[in-house]
mmCIF file of C-alpha atoms in Angstrom:
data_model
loop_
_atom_site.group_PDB
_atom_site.id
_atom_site.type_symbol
_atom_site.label_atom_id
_atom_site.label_comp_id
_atom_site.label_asym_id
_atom_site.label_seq_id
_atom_site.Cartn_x
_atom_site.Cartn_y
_atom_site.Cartn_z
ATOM 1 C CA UNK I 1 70.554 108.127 131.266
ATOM 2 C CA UNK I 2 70.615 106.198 128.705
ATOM 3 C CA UNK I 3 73.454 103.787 127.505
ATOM 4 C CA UNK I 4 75.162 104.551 124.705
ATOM 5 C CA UNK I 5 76.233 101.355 122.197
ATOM 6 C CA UNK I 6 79.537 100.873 121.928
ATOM 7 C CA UNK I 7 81.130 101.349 118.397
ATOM 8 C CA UNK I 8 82.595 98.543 116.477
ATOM 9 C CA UNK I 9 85.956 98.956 115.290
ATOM 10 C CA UNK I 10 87.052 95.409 114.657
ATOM 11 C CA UNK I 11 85.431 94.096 111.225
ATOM 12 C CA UNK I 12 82.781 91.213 112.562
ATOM 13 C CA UNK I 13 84.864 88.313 112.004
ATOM 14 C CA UNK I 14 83.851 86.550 114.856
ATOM 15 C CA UNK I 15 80.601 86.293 113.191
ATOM 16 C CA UNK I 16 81.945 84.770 110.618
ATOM 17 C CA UNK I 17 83.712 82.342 112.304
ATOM 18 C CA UNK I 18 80.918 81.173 114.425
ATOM 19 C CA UNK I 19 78.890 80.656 110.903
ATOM 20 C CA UNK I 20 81.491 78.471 109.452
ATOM 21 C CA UNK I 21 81.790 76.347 112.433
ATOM 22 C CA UNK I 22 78.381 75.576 111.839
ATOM 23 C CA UNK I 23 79.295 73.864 108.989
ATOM 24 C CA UNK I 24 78.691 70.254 109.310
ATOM 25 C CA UNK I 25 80.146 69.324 105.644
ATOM 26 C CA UNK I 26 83.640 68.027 105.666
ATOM 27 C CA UNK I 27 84.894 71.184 104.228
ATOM 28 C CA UNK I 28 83.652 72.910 107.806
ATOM 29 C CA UNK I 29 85.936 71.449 110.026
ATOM 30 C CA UNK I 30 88.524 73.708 111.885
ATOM 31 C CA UNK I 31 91.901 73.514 110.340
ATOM 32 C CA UNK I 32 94.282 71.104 112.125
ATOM 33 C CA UNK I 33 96.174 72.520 114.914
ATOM 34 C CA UNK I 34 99.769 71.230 113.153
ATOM 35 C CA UNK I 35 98.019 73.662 110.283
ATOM 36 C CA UNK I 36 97.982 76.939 112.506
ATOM 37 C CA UNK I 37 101.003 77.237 115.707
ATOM 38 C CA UNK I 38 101.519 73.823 116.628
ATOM 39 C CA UNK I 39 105.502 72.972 117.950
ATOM 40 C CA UNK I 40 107.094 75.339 114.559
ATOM 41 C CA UNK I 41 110.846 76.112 114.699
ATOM 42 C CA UNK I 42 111.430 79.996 114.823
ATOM 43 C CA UNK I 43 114.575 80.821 112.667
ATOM 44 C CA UNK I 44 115.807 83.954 111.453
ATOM 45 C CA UNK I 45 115.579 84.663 107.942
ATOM 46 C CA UNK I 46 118.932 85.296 105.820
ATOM 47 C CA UNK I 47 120.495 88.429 107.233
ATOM 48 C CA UNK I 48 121.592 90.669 104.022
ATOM 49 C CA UNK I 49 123.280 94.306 104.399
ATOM 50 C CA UNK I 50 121.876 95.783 101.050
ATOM 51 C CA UNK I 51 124.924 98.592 101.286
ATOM 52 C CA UNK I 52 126.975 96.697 99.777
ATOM 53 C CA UNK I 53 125.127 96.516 96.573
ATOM 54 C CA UNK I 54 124.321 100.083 96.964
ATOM 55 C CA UNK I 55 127.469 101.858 97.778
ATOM 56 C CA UNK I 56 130.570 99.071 97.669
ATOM 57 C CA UNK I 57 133.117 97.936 94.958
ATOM 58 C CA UNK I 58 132.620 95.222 92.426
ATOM 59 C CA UNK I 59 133.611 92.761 95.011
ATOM 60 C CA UNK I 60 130.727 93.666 98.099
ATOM 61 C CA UNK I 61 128.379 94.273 95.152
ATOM 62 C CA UNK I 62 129.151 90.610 93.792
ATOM 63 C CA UNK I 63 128.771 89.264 97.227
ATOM 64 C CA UNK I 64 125.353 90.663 98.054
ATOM 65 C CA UNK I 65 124.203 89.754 94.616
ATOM 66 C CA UNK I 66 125.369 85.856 95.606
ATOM 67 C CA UNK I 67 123.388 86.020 98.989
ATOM 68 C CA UNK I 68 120.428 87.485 97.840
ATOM 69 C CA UNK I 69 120.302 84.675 95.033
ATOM 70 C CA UNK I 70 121.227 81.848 97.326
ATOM 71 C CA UNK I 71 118.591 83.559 100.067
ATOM 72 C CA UNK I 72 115.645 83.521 97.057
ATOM 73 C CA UNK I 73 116.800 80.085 96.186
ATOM 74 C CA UNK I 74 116.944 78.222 99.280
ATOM 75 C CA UNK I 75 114.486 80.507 101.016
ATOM 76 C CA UNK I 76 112.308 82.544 98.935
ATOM 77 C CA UNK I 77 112.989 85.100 101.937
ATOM 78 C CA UNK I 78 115.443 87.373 103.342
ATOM 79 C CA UNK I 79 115.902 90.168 105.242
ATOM 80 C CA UNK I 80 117.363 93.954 104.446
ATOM 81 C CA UNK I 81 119.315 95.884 107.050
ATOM 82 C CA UNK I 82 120.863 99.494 105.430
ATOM 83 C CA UNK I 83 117.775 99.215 102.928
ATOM 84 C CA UNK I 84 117.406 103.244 103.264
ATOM 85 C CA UNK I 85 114.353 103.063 105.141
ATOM 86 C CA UNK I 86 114.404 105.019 108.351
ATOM 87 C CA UNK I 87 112.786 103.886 111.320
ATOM 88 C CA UNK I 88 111.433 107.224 112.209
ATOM 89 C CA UNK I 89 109.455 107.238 108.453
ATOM 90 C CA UNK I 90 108.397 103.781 109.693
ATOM 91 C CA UNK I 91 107.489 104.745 113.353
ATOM 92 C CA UNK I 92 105.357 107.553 111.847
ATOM 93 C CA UNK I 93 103.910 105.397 109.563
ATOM 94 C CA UNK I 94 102.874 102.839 111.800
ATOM 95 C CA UNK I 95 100.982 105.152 114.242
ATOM 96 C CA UNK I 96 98.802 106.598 111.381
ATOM 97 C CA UNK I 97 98.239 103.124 110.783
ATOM 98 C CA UNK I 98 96.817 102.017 114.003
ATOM 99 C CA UNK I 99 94.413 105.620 113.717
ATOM 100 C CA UNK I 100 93.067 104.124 110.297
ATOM 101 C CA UNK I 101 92.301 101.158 111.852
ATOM 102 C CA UNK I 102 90.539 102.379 114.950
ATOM 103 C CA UNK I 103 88.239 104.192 113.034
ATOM 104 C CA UNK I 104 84.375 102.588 113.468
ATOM 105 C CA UNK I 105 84.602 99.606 111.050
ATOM 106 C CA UNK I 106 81.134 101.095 109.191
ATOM 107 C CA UNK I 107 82.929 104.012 108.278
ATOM 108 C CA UNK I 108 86.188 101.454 107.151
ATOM 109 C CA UNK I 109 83.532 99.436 104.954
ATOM 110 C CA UNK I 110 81.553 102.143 103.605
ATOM 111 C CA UNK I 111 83.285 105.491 103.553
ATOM 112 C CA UNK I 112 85.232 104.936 100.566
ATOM 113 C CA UNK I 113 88.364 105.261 102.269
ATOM 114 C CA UNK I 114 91.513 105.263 100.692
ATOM 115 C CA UNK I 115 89.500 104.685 96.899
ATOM 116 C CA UNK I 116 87.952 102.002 98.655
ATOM 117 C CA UNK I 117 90.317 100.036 98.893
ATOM 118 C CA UNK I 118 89.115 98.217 102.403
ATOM 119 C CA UNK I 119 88.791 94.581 103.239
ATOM 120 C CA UNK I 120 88.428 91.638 105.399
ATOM 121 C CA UNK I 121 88.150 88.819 106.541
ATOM 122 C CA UNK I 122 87.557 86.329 103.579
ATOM 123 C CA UNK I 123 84.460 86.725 101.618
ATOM 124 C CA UNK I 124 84.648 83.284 99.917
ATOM 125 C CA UNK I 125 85.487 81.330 102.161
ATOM 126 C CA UNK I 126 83.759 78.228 102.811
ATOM 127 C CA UNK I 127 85.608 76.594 105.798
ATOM 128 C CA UNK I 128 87.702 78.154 108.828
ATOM 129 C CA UNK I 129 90.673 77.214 107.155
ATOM 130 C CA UNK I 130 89.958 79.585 104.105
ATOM 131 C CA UNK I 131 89.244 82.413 106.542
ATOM 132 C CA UNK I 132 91.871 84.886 107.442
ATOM 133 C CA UNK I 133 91.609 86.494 110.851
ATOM 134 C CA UNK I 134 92.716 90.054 109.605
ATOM 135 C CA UNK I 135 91.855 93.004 107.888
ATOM 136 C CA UNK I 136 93.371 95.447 105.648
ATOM 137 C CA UNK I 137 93.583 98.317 103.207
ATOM 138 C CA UNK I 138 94.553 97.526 99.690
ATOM 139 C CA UNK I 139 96.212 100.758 97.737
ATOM 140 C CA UNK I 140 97.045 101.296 94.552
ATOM 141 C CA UNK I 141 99.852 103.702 94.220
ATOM 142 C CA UNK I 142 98.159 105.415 91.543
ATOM 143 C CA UNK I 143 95.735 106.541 93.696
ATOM 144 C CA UNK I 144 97.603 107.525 96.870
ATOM 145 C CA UNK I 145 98.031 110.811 95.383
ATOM 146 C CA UNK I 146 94.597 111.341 93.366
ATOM 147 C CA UNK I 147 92.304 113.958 94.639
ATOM 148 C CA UNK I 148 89.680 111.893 94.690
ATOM 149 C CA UNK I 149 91.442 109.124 97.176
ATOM 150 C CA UNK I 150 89.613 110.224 100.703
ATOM 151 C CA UNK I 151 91.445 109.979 103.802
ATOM 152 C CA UNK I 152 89.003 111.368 105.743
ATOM 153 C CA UNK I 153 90.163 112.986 108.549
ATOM 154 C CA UNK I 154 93.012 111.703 108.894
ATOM 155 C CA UNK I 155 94.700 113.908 105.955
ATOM 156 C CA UNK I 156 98.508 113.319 106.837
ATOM 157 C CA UNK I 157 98.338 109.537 105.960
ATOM 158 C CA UNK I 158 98.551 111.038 102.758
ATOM 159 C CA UNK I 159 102.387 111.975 102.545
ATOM 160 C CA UNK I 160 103.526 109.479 105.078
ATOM 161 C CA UNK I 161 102.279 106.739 102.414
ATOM 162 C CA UNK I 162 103.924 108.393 99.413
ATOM 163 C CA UNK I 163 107.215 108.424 101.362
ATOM 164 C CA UNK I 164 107.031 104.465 102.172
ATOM 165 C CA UNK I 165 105.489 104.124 99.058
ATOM 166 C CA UNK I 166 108.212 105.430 97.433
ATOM 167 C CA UNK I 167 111.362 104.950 99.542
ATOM 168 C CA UNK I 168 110.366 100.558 99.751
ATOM 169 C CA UNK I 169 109.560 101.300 95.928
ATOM 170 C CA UNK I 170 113.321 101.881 95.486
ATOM 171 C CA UNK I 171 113.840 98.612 97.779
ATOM 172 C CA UNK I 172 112.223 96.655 95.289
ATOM 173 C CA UNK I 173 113.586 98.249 92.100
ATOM 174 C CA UNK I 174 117.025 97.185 93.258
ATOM 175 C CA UNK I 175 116.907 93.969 94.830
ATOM 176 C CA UNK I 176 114.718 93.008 91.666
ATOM 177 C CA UNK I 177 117.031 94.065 89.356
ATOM 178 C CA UNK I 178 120.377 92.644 91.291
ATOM 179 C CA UNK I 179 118.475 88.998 91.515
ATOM 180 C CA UNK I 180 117.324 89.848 87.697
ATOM 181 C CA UNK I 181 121.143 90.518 86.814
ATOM 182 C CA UNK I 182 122.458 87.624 88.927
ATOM 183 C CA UNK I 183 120.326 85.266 86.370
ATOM 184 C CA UNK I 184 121.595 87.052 83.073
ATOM 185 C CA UNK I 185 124.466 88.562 83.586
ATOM 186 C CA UNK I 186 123.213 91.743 82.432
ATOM 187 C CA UNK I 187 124.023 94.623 84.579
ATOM 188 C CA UNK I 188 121.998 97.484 85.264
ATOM 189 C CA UNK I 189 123.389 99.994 82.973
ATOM 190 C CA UNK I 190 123.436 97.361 80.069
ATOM 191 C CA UNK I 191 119.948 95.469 80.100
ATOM 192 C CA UNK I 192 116.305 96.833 79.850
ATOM 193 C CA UNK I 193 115.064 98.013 83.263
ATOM 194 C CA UNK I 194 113.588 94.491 84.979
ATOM 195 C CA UNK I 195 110.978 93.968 86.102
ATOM 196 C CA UNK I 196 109.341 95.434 82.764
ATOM 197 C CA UNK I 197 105.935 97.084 83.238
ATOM 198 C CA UNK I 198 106.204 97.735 86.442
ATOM 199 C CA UNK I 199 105.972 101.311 88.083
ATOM 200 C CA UNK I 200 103.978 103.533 90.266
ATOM 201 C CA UNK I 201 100.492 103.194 88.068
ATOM 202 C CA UNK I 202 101.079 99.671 88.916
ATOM 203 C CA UNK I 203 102.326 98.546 92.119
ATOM 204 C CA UNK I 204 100.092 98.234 95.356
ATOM 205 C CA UNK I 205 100.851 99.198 99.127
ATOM 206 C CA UNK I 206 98.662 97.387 101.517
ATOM 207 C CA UNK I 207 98.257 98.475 105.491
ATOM 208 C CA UNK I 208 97.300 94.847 107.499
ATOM 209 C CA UNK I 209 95.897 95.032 110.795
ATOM 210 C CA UNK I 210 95.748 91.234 112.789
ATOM 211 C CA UNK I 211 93.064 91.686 115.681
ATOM 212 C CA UNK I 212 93.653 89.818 118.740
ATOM 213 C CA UNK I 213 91.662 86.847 118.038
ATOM 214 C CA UNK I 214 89.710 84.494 120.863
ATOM 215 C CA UNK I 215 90.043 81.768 118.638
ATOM 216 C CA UNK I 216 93.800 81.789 117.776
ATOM 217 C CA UNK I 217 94.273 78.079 118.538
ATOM 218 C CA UNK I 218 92.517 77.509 115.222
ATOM 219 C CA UNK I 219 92.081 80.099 113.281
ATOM 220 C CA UNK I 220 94.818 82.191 110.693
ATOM 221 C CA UNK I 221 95.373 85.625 110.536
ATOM 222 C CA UNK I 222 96.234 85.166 107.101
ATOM 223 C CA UNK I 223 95.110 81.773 105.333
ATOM 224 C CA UNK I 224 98.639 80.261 103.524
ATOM 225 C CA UNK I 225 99.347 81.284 100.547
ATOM 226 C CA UNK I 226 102.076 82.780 97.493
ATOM 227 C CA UNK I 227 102.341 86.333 96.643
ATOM 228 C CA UNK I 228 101.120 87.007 92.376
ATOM 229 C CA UNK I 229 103.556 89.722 91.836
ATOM 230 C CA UNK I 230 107.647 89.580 91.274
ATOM 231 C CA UNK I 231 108.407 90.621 94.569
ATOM 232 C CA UNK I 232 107.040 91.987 98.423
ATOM 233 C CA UNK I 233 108.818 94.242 100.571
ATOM 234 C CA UNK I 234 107.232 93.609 104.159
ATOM 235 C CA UNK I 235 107.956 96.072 107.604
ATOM 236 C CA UNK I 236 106.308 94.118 109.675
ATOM 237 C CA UNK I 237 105.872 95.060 114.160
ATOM 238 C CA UNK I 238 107.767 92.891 116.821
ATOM 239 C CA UNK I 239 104.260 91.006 117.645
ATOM 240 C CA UNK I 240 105.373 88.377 114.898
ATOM 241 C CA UNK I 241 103.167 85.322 113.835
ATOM 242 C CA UNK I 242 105.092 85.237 109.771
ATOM 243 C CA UNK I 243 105.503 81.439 109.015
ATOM 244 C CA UNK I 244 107.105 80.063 105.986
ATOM 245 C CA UNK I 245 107.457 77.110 104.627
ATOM 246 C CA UNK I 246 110.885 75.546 105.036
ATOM 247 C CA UNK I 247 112.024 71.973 104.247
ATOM 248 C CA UNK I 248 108.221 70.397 103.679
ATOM 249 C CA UNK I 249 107.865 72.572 107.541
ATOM 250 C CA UNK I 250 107.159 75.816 108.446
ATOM 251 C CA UNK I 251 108.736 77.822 110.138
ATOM 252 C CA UNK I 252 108.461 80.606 112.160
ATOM 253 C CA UNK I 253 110.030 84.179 111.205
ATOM 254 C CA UNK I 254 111.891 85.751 113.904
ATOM 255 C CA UNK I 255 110.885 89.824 114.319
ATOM 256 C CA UNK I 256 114.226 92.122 113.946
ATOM 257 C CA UNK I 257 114.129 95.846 114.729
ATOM 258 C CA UNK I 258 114.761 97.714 111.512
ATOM 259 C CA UNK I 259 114.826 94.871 108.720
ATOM 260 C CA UNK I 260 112.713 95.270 106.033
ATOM 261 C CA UNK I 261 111.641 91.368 104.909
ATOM 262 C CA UNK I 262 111.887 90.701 101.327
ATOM 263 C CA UNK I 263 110.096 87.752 99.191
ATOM 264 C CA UNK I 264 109.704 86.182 96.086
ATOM 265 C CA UNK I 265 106.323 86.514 94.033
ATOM 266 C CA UNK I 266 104.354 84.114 91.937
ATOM 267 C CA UNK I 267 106.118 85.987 88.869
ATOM 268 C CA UNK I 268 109.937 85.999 89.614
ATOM 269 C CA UNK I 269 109.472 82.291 89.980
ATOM 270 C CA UNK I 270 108.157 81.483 86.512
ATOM 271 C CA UNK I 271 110.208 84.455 85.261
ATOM 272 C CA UNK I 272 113.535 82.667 86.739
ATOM 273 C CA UNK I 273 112.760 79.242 85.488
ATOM 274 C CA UNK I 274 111.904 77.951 89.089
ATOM 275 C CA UNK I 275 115.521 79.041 90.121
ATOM 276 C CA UNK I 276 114.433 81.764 92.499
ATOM 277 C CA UNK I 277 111.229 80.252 94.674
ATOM 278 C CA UNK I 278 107.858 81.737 95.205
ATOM 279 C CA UNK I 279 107.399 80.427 99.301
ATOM 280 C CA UNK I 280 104.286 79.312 100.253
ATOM 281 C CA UNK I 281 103.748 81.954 104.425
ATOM 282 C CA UNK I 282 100.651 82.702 106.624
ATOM 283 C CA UNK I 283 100.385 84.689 109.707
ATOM 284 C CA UNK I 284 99.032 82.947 112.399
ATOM 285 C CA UNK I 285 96.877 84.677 114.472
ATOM 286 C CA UNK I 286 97.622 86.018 118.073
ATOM 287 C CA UNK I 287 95.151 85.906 121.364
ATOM 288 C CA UNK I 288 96.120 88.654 123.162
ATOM 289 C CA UNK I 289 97.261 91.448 120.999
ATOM 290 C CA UNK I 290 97.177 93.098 117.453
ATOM 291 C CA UNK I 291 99.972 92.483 114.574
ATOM 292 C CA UNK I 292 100.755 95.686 112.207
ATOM 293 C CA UNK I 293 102.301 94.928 108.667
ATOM 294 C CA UNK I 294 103.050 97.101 105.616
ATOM 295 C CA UNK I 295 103.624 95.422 103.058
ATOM 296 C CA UNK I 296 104.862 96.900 99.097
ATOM 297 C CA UNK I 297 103.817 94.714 95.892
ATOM 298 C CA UNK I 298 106.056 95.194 92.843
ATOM 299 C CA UNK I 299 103.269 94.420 89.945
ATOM 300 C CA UNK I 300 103.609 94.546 86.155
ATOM 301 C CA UNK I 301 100.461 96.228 84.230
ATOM 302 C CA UNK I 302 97.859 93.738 83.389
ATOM 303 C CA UNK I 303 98.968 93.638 79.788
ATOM 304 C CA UNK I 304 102.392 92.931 80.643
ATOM 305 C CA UNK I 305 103.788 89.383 79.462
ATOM 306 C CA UNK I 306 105.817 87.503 81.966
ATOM 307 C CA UNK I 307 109.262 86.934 80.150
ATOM 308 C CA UNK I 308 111.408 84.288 81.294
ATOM 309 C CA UNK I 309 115.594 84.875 81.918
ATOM 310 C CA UNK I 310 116.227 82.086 79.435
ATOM 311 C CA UNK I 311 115.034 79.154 77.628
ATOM 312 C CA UNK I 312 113.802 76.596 77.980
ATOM 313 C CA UNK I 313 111.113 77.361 80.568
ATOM 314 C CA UNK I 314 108.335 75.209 82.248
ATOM 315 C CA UNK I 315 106.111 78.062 82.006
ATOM 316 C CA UNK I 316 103.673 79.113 78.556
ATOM 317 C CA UNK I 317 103.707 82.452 78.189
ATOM 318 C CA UNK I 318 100.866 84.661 80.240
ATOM 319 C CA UNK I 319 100.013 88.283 81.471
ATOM 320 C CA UNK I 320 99.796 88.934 84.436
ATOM 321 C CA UNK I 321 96.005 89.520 83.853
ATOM 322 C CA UNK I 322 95.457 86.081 82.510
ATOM 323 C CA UNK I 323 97.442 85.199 85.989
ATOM 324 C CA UNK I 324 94.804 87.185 88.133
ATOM 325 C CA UNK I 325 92.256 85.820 86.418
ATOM 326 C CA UNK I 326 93.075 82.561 86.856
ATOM 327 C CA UNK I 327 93.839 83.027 90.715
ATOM 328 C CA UNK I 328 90.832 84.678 91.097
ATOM 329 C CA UNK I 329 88.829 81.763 89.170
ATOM 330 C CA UNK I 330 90.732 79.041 91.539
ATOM 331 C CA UNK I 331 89.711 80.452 94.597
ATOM 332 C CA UNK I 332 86.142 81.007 93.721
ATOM 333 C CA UNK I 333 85.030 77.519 91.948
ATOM 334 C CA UNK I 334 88.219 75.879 94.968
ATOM 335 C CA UNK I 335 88.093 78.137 97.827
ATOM 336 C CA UNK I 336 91.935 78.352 97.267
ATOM 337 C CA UNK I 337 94.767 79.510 94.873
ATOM 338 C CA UNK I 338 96.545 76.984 92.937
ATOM 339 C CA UNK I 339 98.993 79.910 90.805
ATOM 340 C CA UNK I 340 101.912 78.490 88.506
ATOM 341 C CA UNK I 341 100.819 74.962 87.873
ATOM 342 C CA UNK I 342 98.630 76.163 85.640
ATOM 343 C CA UNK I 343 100.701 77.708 83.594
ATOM 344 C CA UNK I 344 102.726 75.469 83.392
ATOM 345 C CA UNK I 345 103.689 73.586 79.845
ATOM 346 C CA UNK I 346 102.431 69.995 80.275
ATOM 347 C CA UNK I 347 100.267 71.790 83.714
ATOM 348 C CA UNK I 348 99.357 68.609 85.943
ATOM 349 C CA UNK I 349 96.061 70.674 86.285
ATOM 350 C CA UNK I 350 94.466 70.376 82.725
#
């Protein structure tokens, strides 16, 4: 009888590692070990009970707005408990999840799934260190509902992603707005809704998967970087591997059952004068078992021009268009993201 071949369902990114160690160039090396796991600190993340903006008096209200702004100062992270986000829509959500990513990774690439919205790996990367040991689907909200956005078989994903779509869409809406009115003064009744341009023909929800990975010890599951949008709501499993940079360190992000993780984007930075901070985080990757994420990006339209709370700022006006551009520019022609210094006024980049 003959053998049958085993179908892949992990994308082939061992291949790709193996051709970038090949690399004899300087840029080819394998990132430092202090770079990927080496001797980090796990913390936990600011703790904040979100009820108390949502359904306490002027006083709880004021004292959740305080954290969250000293959490998004100090941190650029925090976490949610009583964020209105069940665990059973989150449970159910997570196990279609791992069936998307066990389909055969040809039909992942090349089905069209989810508007084809699949990807992996790091197709520009030049060196191990640009190459991120993960894979993922990339959704615009827009087109969760479409007709023409193909789940395949697996046709209840559907309505389980509108309902996280839209219950850590609320999430976002009101933390953004409470860190927005924290800055102004404003509050929600009495200033234009914040962020501005920013809805569900705009905003993204992206499924990661990180593959156990043989070569962990030097390798990321997601390369370091800053999120371009105003803000990121992230579930993430109890695997953990989140680092963040803390005090010129980083530091590792310890898992907690039910809190949703919340972080500042390139965007809220420049649009807060550098008061709130855009944190530079990886995931490092794991050599024994998979990592599952969801994570929701709050995103302006392309067109939209990113404001500022007050004057003066160190930040010329942009889109957010000319801001992907620009990102997408860097990391082609650099093999990385460089993000607000080039926006700035008198940019050290020029």
């Amino acid at each position: 009888m003959p053998a049958f071949a085993e179908i892949a369902i992990d994308p082939p990114l061992a291949d790709s590692y193996r051709a970038l160690a090949l690399l004899r160039n300087g840029d080819g090396i394998a990132p430092a070990p202090s770079e990927i796991s080496s001797a980090v600190l796990e913390r936990d993340l600011p703790m904040i009970d979100l009820k108390g903006l949502t359904s306490g008096g002027a006083r709880e209200r004021k004292a959740c707005e305080d954290a969250m702004a000293r959490a998004a100062s100090e941190w650029g992270f925090f976490q949610l408990t009583n964020h209105g986000v069940s665990r059973e829509l989150m449970e159910e959500m997570r196990r279609g999840q791992a069936r998307l990513f066990r389909l055969p990774f040809e039909t992942k690439e090349k089905a069209g799934l989810l508007n084809g919205s699949y990807r992996w790996g790091n197709p520009t990367a030049t060196s191990i260190r640009h190459l991120s040991w993960s894979e993922a689907f990339h959704v615009p909200l827009a087109s969760i509902s479409g007709e023409d956005c193909d789940f395949g078989e697996l046709t209840s994903l559907r309505g389980v992603m509108q309902e996280v779509a839209e219950a850590m869409s609320h999430v976002a809406n009101t933390v953004a707005a409470a860190l927005a009115e924290r800055l102004t003064g404003h509050g929600a009744g009495g200033a234009a809704r914040f962020p501005a341009g920013c809805d569900e023909t705009t905003c993204f929800l992206r499924l990661n998967r990180y593959p156990a990975c043989p070569f962990a010890a030097d390798t990321f599951g997601l390369v370091p970087h800053t999120d371009s949008d105003f803000l990121t709501v992230l579930s993430q499993d109890q695997v953990g591997g989140l680092h963040l940079m803390k005090d010129s360190r980083w530091v590792a992000v310890r898992p907690r059952p039910d809190a949703l993780i919340v972080n500042i984007g390139d965007l809220f930075q420049a649009w807060s004068s550098n008061r709130y901070k855009s944190v530079e985080h990886k995931v490092v990757a794991n050599a024994k078992t998979d990592r599952l994420s969801v994570a929701y990006f709050l995103c302006p339209s392309y067109d939209s021009l990113i404001g500022t709370c007050g004057e003066p700022s160190p930040y010329r006006a942009f889109t957010f268009g000319e801001y992907r551009e620009k990102v997408q520019e860097d990391v082609r022609t650099t093999g990385k993201k460089i993000g607000l210094p080039n926006f700035l006024k008198h940019s050290p980049v020029q």
